[in-house]
Amino acid sequence: MTRPAPAARRLSTALAGLLALAGAQTAGSATPQPATTAVATPAVESAATAAPPATRNGREIYASFREGLADPSCGPDTSQRWQRHFAAAPKRLAERNDDVLPLFGYVVDALREAHLPTEYALIPFVESGYKPGARSGSGPAGLWQFIALTARNHKIAIRPGYDGRLSPVESTQAAVRYLKTLHGMFAGDWRLAVMAYNAGEYRVLGALKHSGQRAMDADPEKLVGLSGITRAYVRKLHALSCVLDQADDREEWLQALDRPVAVLAPKPLPAGTSSLDAWARQHDLDPANVRRINPAFAGGRIAKGNRPMQVLVPLAPGRAPAADQATQTTTLADASDAIVINPPAADADARTETASSSSTRSHTVQRGDSIWRLAKRYGVSRAELLERNGLSADDMLRPGMVLEIDAPVAAAPAPESLSAVPE
């Protein structure tokens, strides 16, 4: 069956998502007034450190995954065998009582922040079925199925009472660091990087050398000296990405994603904490849920260690994640062909717009914003938005920056003593 072009399909998905989200807005929501803060000046500290929402719509996670794909094409050469093998993956994302969607969102976020393709977020699907406590009879464990030697090489702690491979925080941080290294080593080719993840970087480097190829223009299918398992690894991930990319053909599946999903964030455990259950109750969290997502702590007991430990928990309302968001940056040219489903305007605008009596609008930059997204949101062109703020496509957006959305409007005549002073 001939499928619509990716851009058309993504537009269809986005429109459906926007309609669904629009229905969630309350009729009485107040329309925020635009601001007139100077261009590219840091916002007040309270705005820059505003706490993120504790939940997000499941469609936002799906949209972020699709935006980040390095190879969204799904032609006839995509493995039919592996598409059938992973056919149940969309169902697991749609399941309300499964941890897969919030964990998937956490991994997608980590990869997007590292500017890595979201194909890598499918590795835990292939390796562990997105089960943090998964163990293989041959030794690998956790979401990313690290063996003990590899774990130690990547600074993942393993000691009596604690196995960092089973920590979604520690293992994901290590996996993203490793994938970042591989991605750079193999000229940004995600296929070579995942081959190296599976077989080791030196084996792939040797295969490139023996095949007379360079990483920047390699044909992975023609590399000599690699096992069939390693070659199949790329086909698995690409087939799975196509299964998920095409899942939006089913309206009932999209409706199942259209729900609040907990935002997961790492949280440090204070020194001296001995019980995960007690810590969870102290923070008004469900102990069973915290234990299930963080199986690294045997029996929920927190063994003493020589470095701070973290747990992955739902982000409580009003609590900011441990990471310093002010250091995160997003290039203005990011997501040039992306479709983003924004949260309900009442929530989003409350975080990003400030009140003013002016007739022009401004926007306080949040983590993950890009010029493309803001231009689409406010109905202006990217060129106008860049020019209006004295920016180029190579400049960086930083949380806390205030961008002028509209061109200045001449002030209306005012009473004598209150007349506007010309700029």
Tab-separated table of N, CA, C and O in Angstrom, residues 269-374:
chain	number	residue	atom	x	y	z
A	269	LEU	N	19.222	10.951	46.248
A	269	LEU	CA	18.873	10.420	47.564
A	269	LEU	C	19.798	11.036	48.609
A	269	LEU	O	21.022	10.987	48.449
A	270	PRO	N	19.257	11.596	49.666
A	270	PRO	CA	20.108	12.181	50.706
A	270	PRO	C	20.987	11.115	51.352
A	270	PRO	O	20.608	9.942	51.455
A	271	ALA	N	22.165	11.514	51.784
A	271	ALA	CA	23.054	10.594	52.491
A	271	ALA	C	22.352	10.061	53.736
A	271	ALA	O	21.669	10.795	54.441
A	272	GLY	N	22.517	8.781	53.983
A	272	GLY	CA	21.912	8.172	55.153
A	272	GLY	C	20.552	7.554	54.908
A	272	GLY	O	20.015	6.872	55.787
A	273	THR	N	19.972	7.776	53.715
A	273	THR	CA	18.688	7.154	53.398
A	273	THR	C	18.882	5.649	53.299
A	273	THR	O	19.774	5.177	52.591
A	274	SER	N	18.015	4.882	53.971
A	274	SER	CA	18.198	3.429	53.996
A	274	SER	C	17.040	2.662	53.383
A	274	SER	O	17.206	1.501	53.009
A	275	SER	N	15.880	3.286	53.261
A	275	SER	CA	14.709	2.587	52.735
A	275	SER	C	14.081	3.388	51.607
A	275	SER	O	13.712	4.557	51.790
A	276	LEU	N	13.951	2.766	50.437
A	276	LEU	CA	13.334	3.437	49.300
A	276	LEU	C	11.857	3.705	49.565
A	276	LEU	O	11.332	4.763	49.209
A	277	ASP	N	11.181	2.761	50.212
A	277	ASP	CA	9.764	2.945	50.521
A	277	ASP	C	9.552	4.135	51.450
A	277	ASP	O	8.651	4.962	51.238
A	278	ALA	N	10.372	4.224	52.497
A	278	ALA	CA	10.225	5.321	53.452
A	278	ALA	C	10.497	6.663	52.770
A	278	ALA	O	9.800	7.656	53.012
A	279	TRP	N	11.522	6.701	51.918
A	279	TRP	CA	11.834	7.931	51.198
A	279	TRP	C	10.672	8.331	50.291
A	279	TRP	O	10.306	9.512	50.209
A	280	ALA	N	10.077	7.350	49.601
A	280	ALA	CA	8.958	7.628	48.696
A	280	ALA	C	7.763	8.193	49.464
A	280	ALA	O	7.150	9.180	49.041
A	281	ARG	N	7.428	7.582	50.599
A	281	ARG	CA	6.298	8.080	51.380
A	281	ARG	C	6.566	9.489	51.893
A	281	ARG	O	5.655	10.330	51.934
A	282	GLN	N	7.800	9.760	52.253
A	282	GLN	CA	8.168	11.086	52.731
A	282	GLN	C	7.943	12.144	51.657
A	282	GLN	O	7.653	13.304	51.964
A	283	HIS	N	8.055	11.747	50.383
A	283	HIS	CA	7.890	12.675	49.271
A	283	HIS	C	6.549	12.501	48.559
A	283	HIS	O	6.381	12.929	47.409
A	284	ASP	N	5.599	11.876	49.264
A	284	ASP	CA	4.240	11.705	48.734
A	284	ASP	C	4.221	10.969	47.398
A	284	ASP	O	3.446	11.303	46.493
A	285	LEU	N	5.070	9.969	47.265
A	285	LEU	CA	5.134	9.149	46.067
A	285	LEU	C	4.689	7.733	46.398
A	285	LEU	O	4.805	7.287	47.546
A	286	ASP	N	4.193	7.025	45.398
A	286	ASP	CA	3.752	5.648	45.581
A	286	ASP	C	4.977	4.741	45.715
A	286	ASP	O	5.738	4.577	44.751
A	287	PRO	N	5.201	4.141	46.894
A	287	PRO	CA	6.404	3.320	47.081
A	287	PRO	C	6.522	2.176	46.075
A	287	PRO	O	7.624	1.885	45.589
A	288	ALA	N	5.396	1.518	45.779
A	288	ALA	CA	5.442	0.393	44.837
A	288	ALA	C	5.876	0.863	43.457
A	288	ALA	O	6.656	0.188	42.770
A	289	ASN	N	5.392	2.031	43.035
A	289	ASN	CA	5.757	2.573	41.732
A	289	ASN	C	7.236	2.950	41.692
A	289	ASN	O	7.947	2.653	40.728
A	290	VAL	N	7.731	3.585	42.757
A	290	VAL	CA	9.139	3.985	42.819
A	290	VAL	C	10.038	2.758	42.800
A	290	VAL	O	11.062	2.728	42.106
A	291	ARG	N	9.652	1.725	43.553
A	291	ARG	CA	10.455	0.496	43.583
A	291	ARG	C	10.466	-0.178	42.219
A	291	ARG	O	11.497	-0.693	41.772
A	292	ARG	N	9.330	-0.190	41.541
A	292	ARG	CA	9.225	-0.866	40.240
A	292	ARG	C	10.099	-0.189	39.190
A	292	ARG	O	10.748	-0.862	38.384
A	293	ILE	N	10.133	1.146	39.203
A	293	ILE	CA	10.925	1.865	38.207
A	293	ILE	C	12.409	1.851	38.549
A	293	ILE	O	13.255	2.008	37.671
A	294	ASN	N	12.741	1.632	39.827
A	294	ASN	CA	14.137	1.684	40.280
A	294	ASN	C	14.558	0.362	40.922
A	294	ASN	O	14.804	0.304	42.132
A	295	PRO	N	14.645	-0.714	40.143
A	295	PRO	CA	14.972	-2.028	40.712
A	295	PRO	C	16.442	-2.210	41.075
A	295	PRO	O	16.838	-3.295	41.509
A	296	ALA	N	17.256	-1.159	40.914
A	296	ALA	CA	18.678	-1.282	41.240
A	296	ALA	C	18.898	-1.539	42.723
A	296	ALA	O	19.917	-2.109	43.111
A	297	PHE	N	17.940	-1.113	43.546
A	297	PHE	CA	18.069	-1.275	44.994
A	297	PHE	C	17.415	-2.585	45.407
A	297	PHE	O	16.184	-2.702	45.424
A	298	ALA	N	18.214	-3.568	45.744
A	298	ALA	CA	17.703	-4.897	46.077
A	298	ALA	C	16.751	-4.813	47.265
A	298	ALA	O	17.116	-4.320	48.336
A	299	GLY	N	15.507	-5.287	47.052
A	299	GLY	CA	14.523	-5.297	48.119
A	299	GLY	C	14.116	-3.920	48.594
A	299	GLY	O	13.508	-3.797	49.670
A	300	GLY	N	14.423	-2.885	47.839
A	300	GLY	CA	14.087	-1.531	48.259
A	300	GLY	C	15.002	-0.979	49.333
A	300	GLY	O	14.777	0.123	49.852
A	301	ARG	N	16.061	-1.734	49.674
A	301	ARG	CA	17.029	-1.259	50.674
A	301	ARG	C	18.140	-0.493	49.969
A	301	ARG	O	18.650	-0.921	48.937
A	302	ILE	N	18.522	0.624	50.555
A	302	ILE	CA	19.533	1.490	49.937
A	302	ILE	C	20.871	1.226	50.604
A	302	ILE	O	21.107	1.617	51.756
A	303	ALA	N	21.739	0.517	49.894
A	303	ALA	CA	23.057	0.175	50.424
A	303	ALA	C	23.951	1.402	50.415
A	303	ALA	O	23.857	2.263	49.538
A	304	LYS	N	24.838	1.476	51.380
A	304	LYS	CA	25.757	2.595	51.451
A	304	LYS	C	26.752	2.546	50.293
A	304	LYS	O	27.196	1.481	49.886
A	305	GLY	N	27.072	3.710	49.755
A	305	GLY	CA	28.043	3.794	48.666
A	305	GLY	C	28.948	4.986	48.866
A	305	GLY	O	28.736	5.813	49.753
A	306	ASN	N	29.938	5.097	48.004
A	306	ASN	CA	30.898	6.197	48.140
A	306	ASN	C	30.580	7.356	47.200
A	306	ASN	O	31.402	8.245	47.002
A	307	ARG	N	29.390	7.342	46.601
A	307	ARG	CA	28.991	8.475	45.779
A	307	ARG	C	27.468	8.616	45.834
A	307	ARG	O	26.761	7.636	46.116
A	308	PRO	N	26.943	9.811	45.574
A	308	PRO	CA	25.492	10.022	45.641
A	308	PRO	C	24.744	9.135	44.656
A	308	PRO	O	25.240	8.836	43.566
A	309	MET	N	23.552	8.702	45.046
A	309	MET	CA	22.720	7.879	44.185
A	309	MET	C	21.447	8.634	43.827
A	309	MET	O	21.014	9.521	44.569
A	310	GLN	N	20.876	8.267	42.697
A	310	GLN	CA	19.662	8.920	42.225
A	310	GLN	C	18.578	7.901	41.939
A	310	GLN	O	18.858	6.742	41.626
A	311	VAL	N	17.347	8.363	42.035
A	311	VAL	CA	16.206	7.537	41.654
A	311	VAL	C	15.417	8.291	40.587
A	311	VAL	O	15.474	9.525	40.512
A	312	LEU	N	14.712	7.547	39.753
A	312	LEU	CA	13.863	8.149	38.732
A	312	LEU	C	12.437	8.136	39.257
A	312	LEU	O	11.895	7.070	39.563
A	313	VAL	N	11.842	9.309	39.373
A	313	VAL	CA	10.515	9.403	39.972
A	313	VAL	C	9.652	10.367	39.164
A	313	VAL	O	10.161	11.218	38.439
A	314	PRO	N	8.320	10.238	39.294
A	314	PRO	CA	7.434	11.231	38.669
A	314	PRO	C	7.722	12.608	39.228
A	314	PRO	O	7.938	12.771	40.433
A	315	LEU	N	7.758	13.583	38.364
A	315	LEU	CA	8.069	14.943	38.766
A	315	LEU	C	6.871	15.519	39.494
A	315	LEU	O	5.808	15.721	38.915
A	316	ALA	N	7.028	15.758	40.783
A	316	ALA	CA	5.921	16.271	41.585
A	316	ALA	C	5.621	17.709	41.196
A	316	ALA	O	6.508	18.455	40.803
A	317	PRO	N	4.354	18.124	41.272
A	317	PRO	CA	4.012	19.505	40.935
A	317	PRO	C	4.846	20.488	41.740
A	317	PRO	O	5.017	20.344	42.949
A	318	GLY	N	5.416	21.482	41.041
A	318	GLY	CA	6.189	22.511	41.718
A	318	GLY	C	7.628	22.135	41.968
A	318	GLY	O	8.390	22.922	42.505
A	319	ARG	N	8.042	20.894	41.601
A	319	ARG	CA	9.419	20.482	41.824
A	319	ARG	C	10.176	20.527	40.505
A	319	ARG	O	9.731	19.976	39.511
A	320	ALA	N	11.321	21.146	40.486
A	320	ALA	CA	12.159	21.186	39.285
A	320	ALA	C	13.080	19.988	39.289
A	320	ALA	O	13.466	19.496	40.342
A	321	PRO	N	13.443	19.430	38.115
A	321	PRO	CA	14.374	18.308	38.060
A	321	PRO	C	15.750	18.710	38.546
A	321	PRO	O	16.087	19.892	38.603
A	322	ALA	N	16.553	17.690	38.878
A	322	ALA	CA	17.869	17.961	39.461
A	322	ALA	C	18.789	18.676	38.494
A	322	ALA	O	19.647	19.454	38.886
A	323	ALA	N	18.665	18.410	37.194
A	323	ALA	CA	19.577	19.017	36.216
A	323	ALA	C	19.356	20.517	36.139
A	323	ALA	O	18.252	21.013	36.311
A	324	ASP	N	20.421	21.251	35.863
A	324	ASP	CA	20.343	22.695	35.721
A	324	ASP	C	19.887	23.025	34.317
A	324	ASP	O	20.643	22.964	33.365
A	325	GLN	N	18.606	23.400	34.188
A	325	GLN	CA	18.056	23.621	32.855
A	325	GLN	C	18.634	24.874	32.204
A	325	GLN	O	18.597	25.017	30.995
A	326	ALA	N	19.175	25.783	32.999
A	326	ALA	CA	19.672	27.035	32.431
A	326	ALA	C	20.865	26.806	31.520
A	326	ALA	O	21.204	27.660	30.719
A	327	THR	N	21.526	25.631	31.634
A	327	THR	CA	22.695	25.377	30.801
A	327	THR	C	22.322	24.745	29.477
A	327	THR	O	23.167	24.573	28.618
A	328	GLN	N	21.032	24.358	29.303
A	328	GLN	CA	20.628	23.691	28.076
A	328	GLN	C	20.423	24.719	26.975
A	328	GLN	O	19.913	25.814	27.215
A	329	THR	N	20.820	24.401	25.746
A	329	THR	CA	20.635	25.301	24.625
A	329	THR	C	20.014	24.553	23.464
A	329	THR	O	20.133	23.347	23.345
A	330	THR	N	19.345	25.300	22.599
A	330	THR	CA	18.727	24.718	21.417
A	330	THR	C	19.058	25.614	20.243
A	330	THR	O	18.895	26.831	20.329
A	331	THR	N	19.533	25.049	19.146
A	331	THR	CA	19.860	25.874	17.990
A	331	THR	C	18.590	26.390	17.355
A	331	THR	O	17.557	25.735	17.365
A	332	LEU	N	18.664	27.567	16.766
A	332	LEU	CA	17.494	28.177	16.162
A	332	LEU	C	17.008	27.386	14.963
A	332	LEU	O	15.844	27.448	14.601
A	333	ALA	N	17.892	26.635	14.338
A	333	ALA	CA	17.512	25.895	13.140
A	333	ALA	C	16.967	24.517	13.463
A	333	ALA	O	16.606	23.777	12.565
A	334	ASP	N	16.896	24.133	14.741
A	334	ASP	CA	16.406	22.801	15.104
A	334	ASP	C	14.990	22.579	14.606
A	334	ASP	O	14.169	23.489	14.553
A	335	ALA	N	14.682	21.309	14.297
A	335	ALA	CA	13.325	20.873	13.965
A	335	ALA	C	12.732	21.678	12.818
A	335	ALA	O	11.588	22.091	12.864
A	336	SER	N	13.508	21.879	11.765
A	336	SER	CA	13.022	22.708	10.667
A	336	SER	C	11.854	22.072	9.930
A	336	SER	O	11.079	22.750	9.278
A	337	ASP	N	11.696	20.737	10.045
A	337	ASP	CA	10.562	20.098	9.378
A	337	ASP	C	9.693	19.364	10.382
A	337	ASP	O	8.973	18.442	10.043
A	338	ALA	N	9.744	19.799	11.649
A	338	ALA	CA	9.051	19.059	12.698
A	338	ALA	C	7.618	19.529	12.850
A	338	ALA	O	7.273	20.658	12.540
A	339	ILE	N	6.788	18.636	13.343
A	339	ILE	CA	5.437	18.978	13.743
A	339	ILE	C	5.373	18.782	15.241
A	339	ILE	O	5.625	17.695	15.750
A	340	VAL	N	5.070	19.820	15.984
A	340	VAL	CA	5.047	19.745	17.441
A	340	VAL	C	3.630	19.985	17.923
A	340	VAL	O	2.984	20.931	17.510
A	341	ILE	N	3.149	19.092	18.767
A	341	ILE	CA	1.836	19.257	19.357
A	341	ILE	C	2.029	19.949	20.687
A	341	ILE	O	2.568	19.370	21.627
A	342	ASN	N	1.623	21.206	20.794
A	342	ASN	CA	1.833	21.956	22.013
A	342	ASN	C	0.824	21.561	23.075
A	342	ASN	O	-0.278	21.109	22.762
A	343	PRO	N	1.157	21.748	24.363
A	343	PRO	CA	0.199	21.520	25.421
A	343	PRO	C	-0.904	22.563	25.359
A	343	PRO	O	-0.788	23.544	24.621
A	344	PRO	N	-1.985	22.385	26.109
A	344	PRO	CA	-3.066	23.369	26.095
A	344	PRO	C	-2.525	24.770	26.321
A	344	PRO	O	-1.660	24.995	27.159
A	345	ALA	N	-3.066	25.727	25.567
A	345	ALA	CA	-2.523	27.070	25.587
A	345	ALA	C	-2.541	27.685	26.966
A	345	ALA	O	-1.654	28.431	27.342
A	346	ALA	N	-3.559	27.362	27.767
A	346	ALA	CA	-3.650	27.965	29.086
A	346	ALA	C	-2.440	27.610	29.924
A	346	ALA	O	-1.930	28.425	30.683
A	347	ASP	N	-1.939	26.358	29.794
A	347	ASP	CA	-0.782	25.931	30.563
A	347	ASP	C	0.500	26.468	29.950
A	347	ASP	O	1.378	26.971	30.642
A	348	ALA	N	0.630	26.325	28.617
A	348	ALA	CA	1.866	26.728	27.959
A	348	ALA	C	2.078	28.228	28.079
A	348	ALA	O	3.175	28.690	28.379
A	349	ASP	N	1.014	29.001	27.838
A	349	ASP	CA	1.169	30.435	27.868
A	349	ASP	C	1.489	30.935	29.262
A	349	ASP	O	2.210	31.911	29.434
A	350	ALA	N	0.959	30.251	30.270
A	350	ALA	CA	1.235	30.675	31.634
A	350	ALA	C	2.706	30.542	31.971
A	350	ALA	O	3.227	31.248	32.813
A	351	ARG	N	3.404	29.600	31.293
A	351	ARG	CA	4.817	29.391	31.558
A	351	ARG	C	5.687	30.324	30.745
A	351	ARG	O	6.831	30.554	31.086
A	352	THR	N	5.207	30.786	29.587
A	352	THR	CA	6.112	31.457	28.673
A	352	THR	C	5.789	32.913	28.374
A	352	THR	O	6.622	33.605	27.794
A	353	GLU	N	4.602	33.380	28.708
A	353	GLU	CA	4.250	34.746	28.385
A	353	GLU	C	4.008	35.541	29.659
A	353	GLU	O	3.497	35.021	30.638
A	354	THR	N	4.362	36.798	29.656
A	354	THR	CA	4.130	37.654	30.801
A	354	THR	C	3.204	38.781	30.413
A	354	THR	O	3.074	39.133	29.235
A	355	ALA	N	2.547	39.347	31.419
A	355	ALA	CA	1.514	40.337	31.142
A	355	ALA	C	2.119	41.699	30.811
A	355	ALA	O	3.156	42.086	31.323
A	356	SER	N	1.392	42.439	29.962
A	356	SER	CA	1.814	43.789	29.605
A	356	SER	C	0.641	44.503	28.982
A	356	SER	O	-0.264	43.872	28.452
A	357	SER	N	0.653	45.797	28.995
A	357	SER	CA	-0.421	46.578	28.383
A	357	SER	C	-0.098	46.925	26.942
A	357	SER	O	-0.849	47.621	26.292
A	358	SER	N	1.042	46.440	26.400
A	358	SER	CA	1.437	46.757	25.030
A	358	SER	C	0.640	45.933	24.049
A	358	SER	O	0.031	44.937	24.383
A	359	SER	N	0.649	46.336	22.786
A	359	SER	CA	-0.049	45.593	21.745
A	359	SER	C	0.884	44.650	21.009
A	359	SER	O	0.523	44.103	19.985
A	360	THR	N	2.113	44.483	21.468
A	360	THR	CA	3.032	43.520	20.876
A	360	THR	C	3.249	42.368	21.829
A	360	THR	O	3.096	42.492	23.037
A	361	ARG	N	3.646	41.224	21.277
A	361	ARG	CA	3.859	40.019	22.080
A	361	ARG	C	5.336	39.704	22.211
A	361	ARG	O	6.128	40.054	21.351
A	362	SER	N	5.672	39.015	23.312
A	362	SER	CA	7.030	38.508	23.479
A	362	SER	C	6.946	37.106	24.052
A	362	SER	O	5.892	36.668	24.523
A	363	HIS	N	8.057	36.385	24.006
A	363	HIS	CA	8.084	34.994	24.471
A	363	HIS	C	9.361	34.755	25.269
A	363	HIS	O	10.457	35.067	24.802
A	364	THR	N	9.206	34.208	26.471
A	364	THR	CA	10.372	33.822	27.273
A	364	THR	C	10.766	32.397	26.907
A	364	THR	O	9.952	31.474	27.017
A	365	VAL	N	11.987	32.219	26.445
A	365	VAL	CA	12.437	30.936	25.915
A	365	VAL	C	12.470	29.874	27.013
A	365	VAL	O	12.970	30.111	28.118
A	366	GLN	N	11.920	28.713	26.698
A	366	GLN	CA	11.953	27.549	27.575
A	366	GLN	C	12.860	26.491	26.949
A	366	GLN	O	13.135	26.512	25.745
A	367	ARG	N	13.296	25.551	27.760
A	367	ARG	CA	14.131	24.449	27.250
A	367	ARG	C	13.369	23.689	26.164
A	367	ARG	O	12.228	23.299	26.349
A	368	GLY	N	14.015	23.467	25.018
A	368	GLY	CA	13.392	22.743	23.916
A	368	GLY	C	12.768	23.630	22.862
A	368	GLY	O	12.379	23.148	21.798
A	369	ASP	N	12.657	24.948	23.128
A	369	ASP	CA	12.101	25.852	22.118
A	369	ASP	C	13.035	25.974	20.924
A	369	ASP	O	14.250	25.866	21.055
A	370	SER	N	12.459	26.212	19.762
A	370	SER	CA	13.242	26.517	18.566
A	370	SER	C	12.511	27.600	17.798
A	370	SER	O	11.307	27.824	17.988
A	371	ILE	N	13.224	28.288	16.918
A	371	ILE	CA	12.614	29.354	16.130
A	371	ILE	C	11.472	28.797	15.283
A	371	ILE	O	10.429	29.425	15.128
A	372	TRP	N	11.657	27.586	14.744
A	372	TRP	CA	10.596	27.003	13.907
A	372	TRP	C	9.317	26.830	14.721
A	372	TRP	O	8.228	27.191	14.283
A	373	ARG	N	9.451	26.269	15.916
A	373	ARG	CA	8.271	26.030	16.750
A	373	ARG	C	7.584	27.341	17.124
A	373	ARG	O	6.351	27.462	17.081
A	374	LEU	N	8.389	28.331	17.507
A	374	LEU	CA	7.806	29.600	17.930
A	374	LEU	C	7.146	30.314	16.761
A	374	LEU	O	6.082	30.929	16.922
